[in-house]
Coordinates of C-alpha atoms and ligand atoms in Angstrom, one line a residue:
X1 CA -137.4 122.3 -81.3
X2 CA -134.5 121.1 -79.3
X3 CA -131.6 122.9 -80.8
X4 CA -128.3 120.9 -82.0
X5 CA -124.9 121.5 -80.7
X6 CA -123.5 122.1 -84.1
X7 CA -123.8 122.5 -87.6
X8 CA -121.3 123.0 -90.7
X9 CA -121.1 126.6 -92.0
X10 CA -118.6 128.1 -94.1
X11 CA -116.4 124.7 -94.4
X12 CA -115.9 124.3 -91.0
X13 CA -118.0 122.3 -88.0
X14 CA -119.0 124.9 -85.3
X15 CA -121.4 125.4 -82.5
X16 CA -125.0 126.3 -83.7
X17 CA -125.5 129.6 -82.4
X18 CA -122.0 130.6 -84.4
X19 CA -123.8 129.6 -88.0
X20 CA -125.7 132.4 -88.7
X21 CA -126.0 134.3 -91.9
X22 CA -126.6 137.6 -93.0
X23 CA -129.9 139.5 -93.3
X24 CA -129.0 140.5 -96.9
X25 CA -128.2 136.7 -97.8
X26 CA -129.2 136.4 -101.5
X27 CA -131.1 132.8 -100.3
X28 CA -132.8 134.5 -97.5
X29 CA -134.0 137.2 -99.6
X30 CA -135.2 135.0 -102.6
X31 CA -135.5 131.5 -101.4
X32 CA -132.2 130.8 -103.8
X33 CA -131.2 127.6 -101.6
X34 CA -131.7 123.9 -102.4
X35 CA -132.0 121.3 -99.1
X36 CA -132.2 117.7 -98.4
X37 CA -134.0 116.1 -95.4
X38 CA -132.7 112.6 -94.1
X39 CA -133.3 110.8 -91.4
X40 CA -130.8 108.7 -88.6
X41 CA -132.7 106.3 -86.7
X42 CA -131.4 105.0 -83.4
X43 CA -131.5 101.0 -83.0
X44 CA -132.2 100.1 -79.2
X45 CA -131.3 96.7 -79.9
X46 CA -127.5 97.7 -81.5
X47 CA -127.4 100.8 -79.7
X48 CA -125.9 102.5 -83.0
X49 CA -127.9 105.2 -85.1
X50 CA -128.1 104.7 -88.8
X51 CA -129.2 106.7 -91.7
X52 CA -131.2 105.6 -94.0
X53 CA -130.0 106.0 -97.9
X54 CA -127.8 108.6 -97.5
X55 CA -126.3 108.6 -100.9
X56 CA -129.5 108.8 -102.7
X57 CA -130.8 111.8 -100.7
X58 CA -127.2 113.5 -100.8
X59 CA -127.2 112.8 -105.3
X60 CA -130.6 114.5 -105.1
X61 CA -129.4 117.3 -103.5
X62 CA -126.8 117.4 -106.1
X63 CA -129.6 117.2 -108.9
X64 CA -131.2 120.2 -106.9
X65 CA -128.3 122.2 -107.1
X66 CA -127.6 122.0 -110.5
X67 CA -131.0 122.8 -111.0
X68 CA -129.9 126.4 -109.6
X69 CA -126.9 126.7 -111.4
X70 CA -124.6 126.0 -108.3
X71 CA -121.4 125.1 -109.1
X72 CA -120.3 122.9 -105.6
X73 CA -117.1 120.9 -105.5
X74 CA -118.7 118.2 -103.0
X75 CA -119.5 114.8 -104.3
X76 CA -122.0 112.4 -102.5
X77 CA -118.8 110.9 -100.6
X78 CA -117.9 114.7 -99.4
X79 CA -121.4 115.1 -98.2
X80 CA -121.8 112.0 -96.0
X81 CA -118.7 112.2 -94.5
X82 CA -119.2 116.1 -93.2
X83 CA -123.1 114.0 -92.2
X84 CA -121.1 111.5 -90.3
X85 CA -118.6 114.4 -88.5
X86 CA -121.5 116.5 -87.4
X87 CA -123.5 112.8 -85.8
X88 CA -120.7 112.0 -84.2
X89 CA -120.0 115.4 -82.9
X90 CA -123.9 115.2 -81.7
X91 CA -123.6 111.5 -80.3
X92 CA -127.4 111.5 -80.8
X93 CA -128.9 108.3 -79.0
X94 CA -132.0 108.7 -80.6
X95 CA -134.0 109.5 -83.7
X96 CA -132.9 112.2 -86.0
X97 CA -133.6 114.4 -88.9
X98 CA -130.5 115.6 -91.3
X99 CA -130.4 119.1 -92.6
X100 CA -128.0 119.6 -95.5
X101 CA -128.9 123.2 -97.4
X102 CA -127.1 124.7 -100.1
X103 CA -127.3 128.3 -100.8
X104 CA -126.9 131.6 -102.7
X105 CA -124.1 133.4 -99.7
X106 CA -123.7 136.3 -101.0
X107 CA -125.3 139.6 -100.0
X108 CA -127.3 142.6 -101.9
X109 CA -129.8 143.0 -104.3
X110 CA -130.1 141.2 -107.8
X111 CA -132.5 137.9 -108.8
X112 CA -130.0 135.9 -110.4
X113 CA -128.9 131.9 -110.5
X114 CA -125.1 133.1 -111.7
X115 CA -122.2 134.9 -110.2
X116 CA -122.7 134.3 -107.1
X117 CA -121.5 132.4 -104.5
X118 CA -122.7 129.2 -103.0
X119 CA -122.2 128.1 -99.6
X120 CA -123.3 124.5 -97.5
X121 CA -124.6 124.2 -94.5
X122 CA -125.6 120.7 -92.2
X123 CA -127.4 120.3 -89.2
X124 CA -129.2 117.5 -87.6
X125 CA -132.0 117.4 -84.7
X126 CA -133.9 115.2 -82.7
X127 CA -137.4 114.3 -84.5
X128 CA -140.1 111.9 -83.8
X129 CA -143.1 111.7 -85.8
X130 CA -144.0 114.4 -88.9
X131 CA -147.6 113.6 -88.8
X132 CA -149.6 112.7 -85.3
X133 CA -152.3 110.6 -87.2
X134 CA -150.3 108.7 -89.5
X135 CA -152.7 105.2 -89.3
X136 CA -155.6 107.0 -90.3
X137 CA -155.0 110.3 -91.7
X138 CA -157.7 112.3 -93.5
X139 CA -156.8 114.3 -96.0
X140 CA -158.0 117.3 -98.1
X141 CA -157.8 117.9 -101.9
X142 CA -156.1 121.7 -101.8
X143 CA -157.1 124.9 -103.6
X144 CA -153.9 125.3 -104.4
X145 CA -152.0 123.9 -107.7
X146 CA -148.9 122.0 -107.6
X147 CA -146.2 124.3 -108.8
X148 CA -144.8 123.0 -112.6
X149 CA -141.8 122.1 -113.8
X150 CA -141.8 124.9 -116.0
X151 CA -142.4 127.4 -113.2
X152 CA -140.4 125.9 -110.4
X153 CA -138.9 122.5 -110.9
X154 CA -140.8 120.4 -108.5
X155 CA -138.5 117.4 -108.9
X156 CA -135.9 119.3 -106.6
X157 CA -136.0 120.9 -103.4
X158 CA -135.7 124.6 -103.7
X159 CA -136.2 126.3 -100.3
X160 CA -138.2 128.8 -102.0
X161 CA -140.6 126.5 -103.8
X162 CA -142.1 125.6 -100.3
X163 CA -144.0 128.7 -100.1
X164 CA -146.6 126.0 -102.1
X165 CA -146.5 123.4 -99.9
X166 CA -146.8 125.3 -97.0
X167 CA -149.7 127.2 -98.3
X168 CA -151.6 123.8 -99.0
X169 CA -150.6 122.6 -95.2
X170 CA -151.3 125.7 -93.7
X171 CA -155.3 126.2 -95.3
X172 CA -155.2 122.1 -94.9
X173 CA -154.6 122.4 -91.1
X174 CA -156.8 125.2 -90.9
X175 CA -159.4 123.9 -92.0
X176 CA -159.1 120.5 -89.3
X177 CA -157.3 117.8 -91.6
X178 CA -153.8 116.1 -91.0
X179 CA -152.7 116.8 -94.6
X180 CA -153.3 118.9 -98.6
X181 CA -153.5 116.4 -101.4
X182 CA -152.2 119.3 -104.2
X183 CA -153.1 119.0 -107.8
X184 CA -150.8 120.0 -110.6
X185 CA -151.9 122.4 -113.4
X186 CA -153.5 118.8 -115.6
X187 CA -156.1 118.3 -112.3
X188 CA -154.3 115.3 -111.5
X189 CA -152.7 114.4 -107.9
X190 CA -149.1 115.2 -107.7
X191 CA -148.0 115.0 -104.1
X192 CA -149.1 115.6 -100.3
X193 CA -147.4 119.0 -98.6
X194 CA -143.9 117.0 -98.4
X195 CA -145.0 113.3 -99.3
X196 CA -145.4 111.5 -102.7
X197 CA -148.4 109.3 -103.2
X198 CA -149.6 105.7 -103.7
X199 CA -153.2 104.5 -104.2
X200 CA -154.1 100.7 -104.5
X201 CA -156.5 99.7 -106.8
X202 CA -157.9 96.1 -107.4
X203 CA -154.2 94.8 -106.6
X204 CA -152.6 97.4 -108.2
X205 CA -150.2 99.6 -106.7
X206 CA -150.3 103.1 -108.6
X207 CA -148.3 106.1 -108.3
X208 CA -147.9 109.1 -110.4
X209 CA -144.8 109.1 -112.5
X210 CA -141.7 111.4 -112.2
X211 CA -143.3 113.4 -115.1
X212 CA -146.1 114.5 -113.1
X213 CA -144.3 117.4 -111.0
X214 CA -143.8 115.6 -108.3
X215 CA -140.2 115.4 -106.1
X216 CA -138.5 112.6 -106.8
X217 CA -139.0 110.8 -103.2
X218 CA -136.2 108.6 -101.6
X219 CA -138.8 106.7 -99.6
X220 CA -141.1 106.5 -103.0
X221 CA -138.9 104.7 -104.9
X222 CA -138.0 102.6 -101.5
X223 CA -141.6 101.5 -101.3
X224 CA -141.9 100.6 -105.3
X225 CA -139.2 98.3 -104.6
X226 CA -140.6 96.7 -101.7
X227 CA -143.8 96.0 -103.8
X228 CA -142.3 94.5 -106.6
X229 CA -139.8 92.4 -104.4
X230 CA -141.2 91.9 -101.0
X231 CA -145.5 91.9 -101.5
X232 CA -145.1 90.8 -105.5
X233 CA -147.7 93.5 -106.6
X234 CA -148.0 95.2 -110.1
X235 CA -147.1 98.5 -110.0
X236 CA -147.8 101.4 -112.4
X237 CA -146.4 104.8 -112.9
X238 CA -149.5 107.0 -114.1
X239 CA -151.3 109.9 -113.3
X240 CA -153.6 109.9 -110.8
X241 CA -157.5 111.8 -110.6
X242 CA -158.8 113.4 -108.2
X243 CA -161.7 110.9 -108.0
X244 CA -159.8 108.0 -107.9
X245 CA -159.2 108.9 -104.5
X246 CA -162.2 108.6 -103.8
X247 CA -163.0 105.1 -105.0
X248 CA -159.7 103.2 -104.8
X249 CA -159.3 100.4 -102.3
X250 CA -156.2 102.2 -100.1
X251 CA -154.3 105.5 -100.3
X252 CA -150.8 106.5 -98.5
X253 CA -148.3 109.2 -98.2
X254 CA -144.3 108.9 -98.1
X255 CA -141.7 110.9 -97.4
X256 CA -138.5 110.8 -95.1
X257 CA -140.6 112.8 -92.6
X258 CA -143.7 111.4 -92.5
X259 CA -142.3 107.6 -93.4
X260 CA -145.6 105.8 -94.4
X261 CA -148.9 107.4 -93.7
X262 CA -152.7 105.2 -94.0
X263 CA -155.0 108.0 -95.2
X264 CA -158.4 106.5 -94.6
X265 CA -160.6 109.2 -95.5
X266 CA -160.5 112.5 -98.3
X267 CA -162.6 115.6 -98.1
X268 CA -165.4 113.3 -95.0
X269 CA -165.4 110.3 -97.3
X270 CA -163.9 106.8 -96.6
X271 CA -161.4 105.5 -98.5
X272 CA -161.8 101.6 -99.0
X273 CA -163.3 100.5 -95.9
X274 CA -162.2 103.7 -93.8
X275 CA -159.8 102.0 -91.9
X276 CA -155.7 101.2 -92.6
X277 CA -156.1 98.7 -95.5
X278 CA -153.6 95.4 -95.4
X279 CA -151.0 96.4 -98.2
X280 CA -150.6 100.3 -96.4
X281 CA -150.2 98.1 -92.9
X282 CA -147.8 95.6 -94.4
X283 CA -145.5 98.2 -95.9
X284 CA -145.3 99.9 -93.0
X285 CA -144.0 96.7 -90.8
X286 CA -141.2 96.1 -93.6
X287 CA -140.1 99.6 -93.5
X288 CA -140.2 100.1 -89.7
X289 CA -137.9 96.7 -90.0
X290 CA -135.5 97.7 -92.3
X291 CA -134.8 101.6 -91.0
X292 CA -134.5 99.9 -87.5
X293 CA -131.4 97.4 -89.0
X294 CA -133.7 94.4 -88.5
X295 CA -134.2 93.3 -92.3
X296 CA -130.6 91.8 -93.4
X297 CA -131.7 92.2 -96.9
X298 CA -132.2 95.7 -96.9
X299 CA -129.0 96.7 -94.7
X300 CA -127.5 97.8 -98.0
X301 CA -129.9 101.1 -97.3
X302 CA -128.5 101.9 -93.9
X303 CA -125.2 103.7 -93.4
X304 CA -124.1 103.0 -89.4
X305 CA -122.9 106.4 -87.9
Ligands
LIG401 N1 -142.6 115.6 -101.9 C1 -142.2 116.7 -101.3 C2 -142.7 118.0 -101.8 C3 -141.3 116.6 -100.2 O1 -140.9 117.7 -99.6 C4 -140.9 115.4 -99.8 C5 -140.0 115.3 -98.6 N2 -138.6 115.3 -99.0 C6 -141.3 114.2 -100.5 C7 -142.2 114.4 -101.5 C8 -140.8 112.9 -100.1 O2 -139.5 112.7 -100.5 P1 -138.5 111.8 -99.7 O3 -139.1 110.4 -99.6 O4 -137.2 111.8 -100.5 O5 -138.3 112.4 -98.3

């Protein structure tokens, strides 16, 4: 990882090797934090970096925080401005990733949500791709279970919830595939490792609802959009089986880091025709378009830096 110059700790923009926390952090010891991930990406054609829907990913994180009782004074307009400080502080000229983390500062022992302090931190670092194989990924249904809303809510990013996902990459990886498919406790597909899900199924465009423990994905909703408006496909929010995988006509993966991932084959067997299927390949031409600040109609999504 090539390290940023700076990130925002304790209210106040300083270099990165000066935001450090303690050992007995209350978040370090028991994943008590909440994070967001966006992405800047640098237009060679303006020469200017934007981020893509910076507002929706910095509500989330809101959502997220409430979900662990944190009590923050910033507001969506707080949080991109301290985004568009640190950037500019960076002048990064080229694709970037956006950390914003809120956590549980104080130190000792005691698993609690209340009296305690919570503290933000944002950095940002170069990033190219998430996933090498994103055209033709092959993917692997996991041993492991989603976690549930009722034992950690999945629809929010709490640091210590990743323990799951990183267990189904980890065992995925392992085992010589580019991503987990994870189940929830019902059998049905919830999500990849850090990506929601699509399938297409005789023109259908299906994806499991927001009920189905699943994060509540920036780029998701993005890409129902841009089927209903831009391809003028049906789409339905429904739970997914494990062996409709198997037998739909295309499958793919979003997320801010991975963007739009083809998975062409689960578990050694082809999905559709084994290859990138034509809706999957579209979708990813509009969004490479419109993160790049070449699609006028969905400029509303970028915020310049
Ligand atoms: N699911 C999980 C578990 C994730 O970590 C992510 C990445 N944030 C996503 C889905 C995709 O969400 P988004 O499109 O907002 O990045």
């Amino acid at each position: 990882m090539r390290l940023p110059r700076f990130a925002y700790f304790e209210r106040n923009i300083v270099p990165f090797d000066q935001a450090r926390v303690s050992v007995a952090t209350h978040a370090f010891n028991y994943g008590t934090a909440v994070f967001g991930g966006l992405r800047g990406y640098w237009s060679e054609e303006q020469q200017r970096l934007f981020v893509f829907r910076p507002w929706e990913h910095f509500q989330r994180l809101l959502y997220s925080a409430r979900l662990l009782c944190m009590e923050v004074e910033y507001d969506e307009q707080r949080l991109i401005q301290i985004m568009l400080d640190l950037l500019r502080a960076e002048g990064w000229q080229e694709d970037v990733y956006i950390r914003p983390l809120f956590y549980k500062a104080d130190l000792g022992i005691g698993v609690r949500l209340h009296n305690l302090k919570d503290e933000l931190t944002m950095w940002s670092m170069p990033f190219q791709k998430y996933l090498q194989n994103d055209t033709q990924a092959h993917v692997t249904i996991s041993s492991w279970r989603r976690i549930d809303d009722n034992v950690i809510p999945a629809r929010g990013k709490v640091s210590g919830a990743y323990v799951n996902s990183a267990l189904a990459k980890t065992d995925a990886a392992r085992a010589g595939f580019d991503e987990a498919l994870v189940l929830d406790q019902n059998g049905h597909v919830s999500e990849g490792s850090a990506m929601n899900v699509f399938m297409v199924r005789d023109g259908v465009v299906i994806t499991p609802p927001v009920t189905e423990n699943i994060l509540e994905g920036i780029t998701r909703r993005s890409v129902l959009e841009l089927v209903r408006n831009e391809l003028g496909l049906p789409v339905v929010e429904r739970p997914i089986d494990r062996s409709e995988v198997a037998i739909c006509d295309e499958f793919f993966m979003t997320g801010t880091a991975a963007q739009i991932v083809a998975v062409t084959q689960v578990d050694h067997r082809p999905i559709g025709k084994g290859v990138m299927g034509p809706i999957t390949a579209r979708l990813r031409e509009l969004f490479e378009d419109i993160v790049r600040a070449r699609n006028p109609k969905y400029r509303s999504w970028l915020l310049e830096v």
